[in-house]
Coordinates of C-alpha atoms and ligand atoms in Angstrom, one line a residue:
P1 CA 0.0 0.0 0.0
K2 CA 0.9 3.6 -0.6
E3 CA 2.2 5.9 2.3
G4 CA -0.4 7.9 4.2
S5 CA -4.2 7.5 4.3
V6 CA -7.1 8.7 2.4
V7 CA -9.9 9.7 4.8
I8 CA -13.5 9.4 3.7
I9 CA -15.9 11.5 5.8
G10 CA -19.5 10.0 5.6
S11 CA -20.0 6.3 4.7
G12 CA -23.2 6.6 2.6
L13 CA -23.7 5.9 -1.1
I14 CA -20.9 8.1 -2.4
G15 CA -18.5 7.6 0.6
R16 CA -18.6 3.8 0.0
S17 CA -17.9 4.3 -3.7
W18 CA -15.0 6.6 -3.1
A19 CA -13.6 4.1 -0.6
M20 CA -13.7 1.3 -3.2
V21 CA -12.2 3.5 -5.9
F22 CA -9.3 4.5 -3.7
T23 CA -8.5 1.0 -2.4
S24 CA -8.6 -0.3 -6.0
G25 CA -5.7 2.2 -6.6
G26 CA -3.9 0.6 -3.6
F27 CA -4.5 3.4 -1.1
K28 CA -5.1 2.9 2.6
V29 CA -8.6 4.2 3.4
R30 CA -10.0 5.4 6.7
L31 CA -13.8 5.5 6.6
Y32 CA -15.4 7.8 9.2
D33 CA -19.0 8.4 9.9
I34 CA -20.9 10.2 12.7
V35 CA -23.2 7.1 13.0
K36 CA -21.1 4.2 14.2
E37 CA -23.4 1.5 12.7
Q38 CA -23.1 3.2 9.3
V39 CA -19.4 2.4 9.2
T40 CA -20.0 -1.3 10.1
A41 CA -22.8 -1.5 7.5
A42 CA -20.6 0.2 4.9
L43 CA -17.7 -2.2 5.4
E44 CA -20.0 -5.1 5.1
D45 CA -21.6 -3.7 2.0
I46 CA -18.2 -2.9 0.4
R47 CA -17.1 -6.5 1.1
K48 CA -20.3 -7.8 -0.7
Q49 CA -19.9 -5.4 -3.6
M50 CA -16.3 -6.3 -4.1
E51 CA -17.1 -10.1 -4.0
E52 CA -19.8 -9.6 -6.7
L53 CA -17.5 -7.4 -8.8
R54 CA -14.8 -10.2 -8.6
K55 CA -17.4 -12.8 -9.8
S56 CA -18.5 -10.7 -12.7
G57 CA -14.9 -9.8 -13.6
M58 CA -15.5 -6.1 -13.0
L59 CA -13.3 -5.5 -9.9
R60 CA -11.0 -2.6 -10.5
G61 CA -7.3 -2.6 -9.8
S62 CA -4.7 -5.4 -9.4
L63 CA -5.5 -6.4 -5.9
N64 CA -8.1 -9.1 -5.0
P65 CA -11.1 -8.3 -2.8
E66 CA -9.5 -9.5 0.4
E67 CA -6.4 -7.3 -0.2
Q68 CA -8.6 -4.3 -1.1
I69 CA -10.8 -4.8 2.0
S70 CA -7.8 -5.1 4.2
L71 CA -6.8 -1.6 3.2
I72 CA -10.0 -0.1 4.7
S73 CA -10.5 0.7 8.4
G74 CA -13.5 2.2 10.1
F75 CA -13.4 5.2 12.4
S76 CA -16.0 6.9 14.6
D77 CA -13.6 9.5 16.0
L78 CA -12.7 12.3 13.6
K79 CA -9.5 13.4 15.2
S80 CA -7.9 10.0 15.1
A81 CA -9.3 9.3 11.6
L82 CA -7.4 12.4 10.4
E83 CA -4.0 11.4 11.8
G84 CA -1.5 10.9 8.9
A85 CA -4.1 11.9 6.3
I86 CA -2.8 12.8 2.9
F87 CA -6.2 13.4 1.2
I88 CA -9.7 13.9 2.7
Q89 CA -12.8 13.3 0.7
E90 CA -16.0 14.7 2.4
C91 CA -19.2 12.8 1.6
V92 CA -21.8 14.0 4.2
P93 CA -25.3 14.9 3.1
E94 CA -25.8 17.9 0.8
N95 CA -26.5 20.6 3.4
L96 CA -24.5 23.8 3.8
E97 CA -24.8 24.0 7.6
L98 CA -23.6 20.4 8.0
K99 CA -20.7 20.9 5.5
L100 CA -19.6 24.1 7.3
K101 CA -19.6 22.3 10.6
I102 CA -17.6 19.3 9.3
F103 CA -15.1 21.5 7.5
S104 CA -14.4 23.6 10.6
D105 CA -13.8 20.4 12.6
I106 CA -11.5 19.0 9.9
D107 CA -9.7 22.4 9.7
R108 CA -8.9 22.1 13.5
F109 CA -7.5 18.6 13.4
V110 CA -5.8 18.2 10.0
N111 CA -2.1 18.6 9.2
D112 CA -0.9 21.4 6.9
S113 CA -0.2 19.3 3.8
A114 CA -3.4 17.2 3.5
I115 CA -5.9 18.1 0.8
I116 CA -9.5 18.7 1.9
S117 CA -11.9 17.8 -0.9
S118 CA -15.7 17.9 -1.0
S119 CA -18.0 15.6 -3.0
T120 CA -20.7 18.3 -3.1
S121 CA -23.0 18.3 -6.2
C122 CA -23.8 22.0 -6.1
L123 CA -22.6 23.9 -3.1
S124 CA -20.0 26.6 -4.0
P125 CA -16.4 26.2 -2.8
T126 CA -16.6 29.9 -1.7
K127 CA -19.5 29.2 0.7
M128 CA -18.0 26.0 2.1
F129 CA -14.4 27.0 2.5
N130 CA -14.4 30.7 3.2
G131 CA -12.3 31.6 6.3
L132 CA -10.8 28.1 6.8
R133 CA -7.2 28.1 8.0
H134 CA -6.4 25.5 5.3
V135 CA -8.4 27.1 2.5
K136 CA -5.4 26.9 0.1
N137 CA -5.7 23.1 0.5
C138 CA -9.4 22.9 -0.2
I139 CA -11.1 21.9 -3.4
V140 CA -14.3 20.3 -4.7
A141 CA -14.0 16.9 -6.4
H142 CA -17.5 16.3 -7.6
P143 CA -18.0 12.6 -8.7
V144 CA -20.8 11.2 -10.8
N145 CA -22.9 8.4 -9.5
P146 CA -21.9 5.6 -9.6
P147 CA -18.2 6.7 -9.5
Y148 CA -17.0 3.1 -9.8
Y149 CA -18.2 3.0 -13.4
V150 CA -18.5 6.7 -14.3
P151 CA -15.0 8.1 -14.0
L152 CA -15.6 11.9 -14.4
V153 CA -14.6 14.1 -11.5
E154 CA -15.1 17.8 -11.7
L155 CA -12.4 19.7 -9.8
V156 CA -13.6 23.1 -8.6
P157 CA -11.2 25.5 -6.8
H158 CA -12.0 28.1 -4.2
P159 CA -10.5 31.5 -5.3
Q160 CA -7.8 31.0 -2.7
T161 CA -7.1 27.3 -3.5
E162 CA -3.4 27.0 -4.4
P163 CA -2.6 25.7 -7.9
V164 CA -0.6 22.9 -6.4
T165 CA -3.7 21.6 -4.6
V166 CA -5.5 21.4 -8.0
E167 CA -2.5 19.6 -9.6
R168 CA -2.1 17.1 -6.7
T169 CA -5.8 16.3 -6.7
Y170 CA -5.7 15.9 -10.5
A171 CA -2.7 13.6 -10.3
L172 CA -4.4 11.5 -7.5
M173 CA -7.6 11.1 -9.5
K174 CA -5.6 9.9 -12.5
K175 CA -3.7 7.5 -10.4
I176 CA -6.9 5.8 -9.1
G177 CA -8.3 5.6 -12.6
Q178 CA -10.9 8.4 -12.5
S179 CA -11.1 11.1 -15.3
P180 CA -10.7 14.6 -13.7
V181 CA -11.4 17.9 -15.4
K182 CA -10.4 21.3 -14.0
L183 CA -12.8 24.2 -13.7
M184 CA -10.8 27.4 -13.8
K185 CA -13.4 29.1 -11.5
E186 CA -16.6 28.2 -9.7
T187 CA -19.9 28.5 -11.5
D188 CA -23.4 27.5 -10.2
G189 CA -24.1 23.9 -11.0
F190 CA -20.4 23.3 -12.1
V191 CA -20.3 22.0 -15.7
L192 CA -21.8 18.5 -15.8
N193 CA -25.1 19.7 -14.3
R194 CA -25.2 22.9 -16.4
L195 CA -25.0 20.7 -19.5
Q196 CA -27.5 18.2 -18.0
Y197 CA -30.0 20.9 -17.1
A198 CA -29.8 22.3 -20.7
V199 CA -30.8 18.9 -22.0
I200 CA -33.6 18.4 -19.3
S201 CA -35.1 21.8 -20.0
E202 CA -35.3 21.3 -23.8
A203 CA -36.7 17.7 -23.2
W204 CA -39.4 19.3 -20.9
R205 CA -40.3 21.9 -23.5
L206 CA -40.6 19.4 -26.3
V207 CA -43.0 17.3 -24.2
Q208 CA -44.9 20.4 -23.0
D209 CA -45.3 21.6 -26.6
G210 CA -46.7 18.2 -27.7
V211 CA -43.8 17.5 -30.1
I212 CA -42.8 14.1 -28.7
S213 CA -43.7 11.7 -25.9
P214 CA -41.5 11.4 -22.7
R215 CA -40.5 7.9 -23.6
D216 CA -39.5 8.9 -27.2
V217 CA -37.5 11.9 -26.1
D218 CA -35.4 9.6 -23.9
I219 CA -34.9 7.3 -26.9
V220 CA -33.5 10.2 -28.9
M221 CA -30.7 10.4 -26.3
S222 CA -30.1 6.7 -25.6
E223 CA -30.3 5.5 -29.2
G224 CA -29.0 8.7 -30.9
L225 CA -27.0 11.4 -29.2
G226 CA -25.9 9.3 -26.3
M227 CA -24.3 6.7 -28.6
R228 CA -21.7 9.3 -29.6
Y229 CA -21.6 11.0 -26.3
A230 CA -20.2 7.9 -24.6
F231 CA -17.0 8.5 -26.5
L232 CA -17.1 12.1 -27.8
G233 CA -18.1 15.5 -26.5
P234 CA -20.5 17.8 -28.4
L235 CA -17.6 20.0 -29.6
E236 CA -15.6 17.2 -31.2
T237 CA -18.8 15.7 -32.5
A238 CA -19.3 18.9 -34.4
H239 CA -15.7 19.1 -35.4
L240 CA -15.9 15.7 -37.1
N241 CA -19.3 16.5 -38.7
A242 CA -17.5 19.0 -40.9
E243 CA -14.0 19.9 -41.8
G244 CA -13.2 21.1 -38.3
F245 CA -15.2 23.1 -35.8
E246 CA -14.9 26.5 -37.6
S247 CA -16.1 24.8 -40.8
Y248 CA -19.0 23.3 -38.8
C249 CA -19.9 26.8 -37.6
E250 CA -19.7 28.2 -41.1
R251 CA -21.9 25.5 -42.5
Y252 CA -24.5 25.1 -39.8
G253 CA -24.2 28.2 -37.6
E254 CA -27.1 30.1 -39.1
G255 CA -29.4 27.1 -38.8
I256 CA -28.3 26.4 -35.2
K257 CA -28.9 30.0 -34.2
R258 CA -32.4 30.0 -35.8
V259 CA -33.4 26.9 -33.8
L260 CA -31.9 28.3 -30.6
E261 CA -34.0 31.4 -31.0
T262 CA -37.1 29.2 -30.6
F263 CA -36.0 27.7 -27.3
G264 CA -38.6 28.7 -24.7
P265 CA -38.3 30.1 -21.1
V266 CA -37.0 28.2 -18.1
P267 CA -39.5 25.3 -17.4
T268 CA -41.6 25.4 -14.2
L269 CA -40.6 21.9 -13.3
S270 CA -44.0 21.4 -11.7
G271 CA -47.6 20.8 -12.5
E272 CA -49.2 18.9 -15.5
V273 CA -46.0 18.4 -17.5
A274 CA -44.2 17.0 -14.5
K275 CA -47.1 14.6 -13.9
K276 CA -47.3 13.5 -17.5
I277 CA -43.6 12.7 -17.6
D278 CA -43.7 10.9 -14.3
Q279 CA -46.6 8.7 -15.4
A280 CA -44.9 7.8 -18.6
L281 CA -41.7 6.7 -16.8
W282 CA -43.3 4.2 -14.5
E283 CA -43.8 0.8 -16.0
D284 CA -47.4 -0.3 -16.7
Q285 CA -47.8 -1.8 -13.2
T286 CA -47.1 1.3 -11.1
D287 CA -47.5 -0.7 -8.0
K288 CA -44.7 -3.1 -8.8
P289 CA -42.6 -2.5 -5.7
D290 CA -39.0 -2.9 -6.8
Q291 CA -39.1 -1.4 -10.3
L292 CA -36.8 1.5 -9.5
K293 CA -34.3 -0.8 -7.8
A294 CA -34.4 -3.3 -10.7
R295 CA -33.9 -0.5 -13.2
R296 CA -31.0 1.0 -11.3
E297 CA -29.3 -2.4 -11.2
W298 CA -29.8 -2.7 -14.9
R299 CA -28.4 0.8 -15.4
D300 CA -25.3 0.0 -13.3
A301 CA -24.8 -3.3 -15.3
C302 CA -24.9 -1.3 -18.5
L303 CA -22.5 1.3 -17.2
S304 CA -20.0 -1.4 -16.1
H305 CA -20.1 -3.0 -19.6
L306 CA -19.7 0.4 -21.2
A307 CA -16.7 1.2 -18.9
K308 CA -15.1 -2.1 -20.0
L309 CA -15.8 -1.4 -23.6
K310 CA -14.3 2.1 -23.3
K311 CA -11.1 0.5 -21.8
E312 CA -10.8 -1.9 -24.7
M313 CA -11.2 0.8 -27.4
Ligands
NAD1 P1 -25.9 9.6 1.9 O1 -27.0 10.2 2.7 O2 -26.0 8.3 1.2 O3 -24.6 9.5 2.9 C1 -24.3 10.5 3.9 C2 -23.5 9.9 5.0 O4 -23.0 10.9 5.8 C3 -24.4 9.0 5.9 O5 -23.7 7.8 6.2 C4 -24.4 9.8 7.3 O6 -24.5 9.0 8.4 C5 -23.1 10.6 7.2 N1 -23.0 11.8 8.0 C6 -24.0 12.7 8.3 N2 -23.5 13.7 9.1 C7 -22.2 13.4 9.3 C8 -21.2 14.1 10.0 N3 -21.4 15.2 10.6 N4 -20.0 13.5 10.0 C9 -19.7 12.4 9.3 N5 -20.7 11.7 8.6 C10 -21.9 12.2 8.6 O7 -25.4 10.8 0.9 P2 -24.6 10.6 -0.5 O8 -25.6 10.3 -1.6 O9 -23.5 9.6 -0.3 O10 -24.1 12.1 -0.8 C11 -22.9 12.6 -0.1 C12 -22.4 13.8 -0.9 O11 -22.1 13.4 -2.2 C13 -23.4 14.9 -1.0 O12 -22.7 16.2 -0.9 C14 -23.9 14.8 -2.4 O13 -24.4 16.0 -3.0 C15 -22.7 14.3 -3.1 N6 -22.9 13.5 -4.4 C16 -24.0 12.6 -4.4 C17 -24.2 11.9 -5.6 C18 -25.3 10.9 -5.7 O14 -25.8 10.6 -6.8 N7 -25.8 10.4 -4.5 C19 -23.4 12.2 -6.8 C20 -22.4 13.1 -6.7 C21 -22.2 13.8 -5.5

């Protein structure tokens, strides 16, 4: 194992995934949670998940499940968890008050060289890290669920984050097999969610305007755009659809702008349209108890196969 420990704060869904990703990279992991039983449950769950991943040939890293599990230890005392920490990944619920409290506690106990990183999906680094003694070591590393199969991590600095903190976090994410991107500055929603919300809002308007059904709009993504987007971004897609990006803009720019002018206002995200989409997305038997669970398991299986395919390409 590597020197020093990675400390995971909060052993819920995302904390468990981070723990598995870091141990797959050979790092010692300390898993801390305010609820003692959560840590025990998390360790048990991780053991089960790793065993299943081994069976399906999807376990990451070169160590076997026993070796990976032996790298993880549970903690219910924050101060001792932080001893010898090189990197801290916070994964407590998405609540600013709670994050402020945990960061001020970490700030008191942590050494001066450890990186303090948050998994937040949408809280700003400014709000979370302002005034901390170790603010230059603080950063957001926003994962995508499930991080074990979806490697993107958005790195978002606080205005006072030192460049070396960004570089060290970037290198660490690469080392454990994730795909980091650097935001040069914070912006509400970071980048993944801004792009996602653009797509959701146009999908909403198309359904609202009676152009297409909710099920069919999803097929446009999964059987159309999404096929490319698993490998290429929208910019390179355009680049390849002409003789380079500038050529694409020359050829299609006027048409794109004409269509964009017809985009409507921000959707209400409530009322009749929300109900219509919701109803369409449940299977015929709305009372089938485990349909979301089954569908999520199917999604994760698809993602794991896609991750494997992408590695082979
Ligand atoms: P979760 O509710 O599954 O887990 C949160 C864990 O934090 C629980 O185990 C809880 O006991 C623990 N906790 C609560 N207060 C604590 C404290 N003071 N100290 C230590 N532990 C504490 O939540 P989650 O889905 O894992 O989300 C965690 C973070 O990750 C959030 O900021 C969320 O926005 C972000 N995130 C979530 C997803 C997702 O899809 N779930 C994706 C990306 C980022």
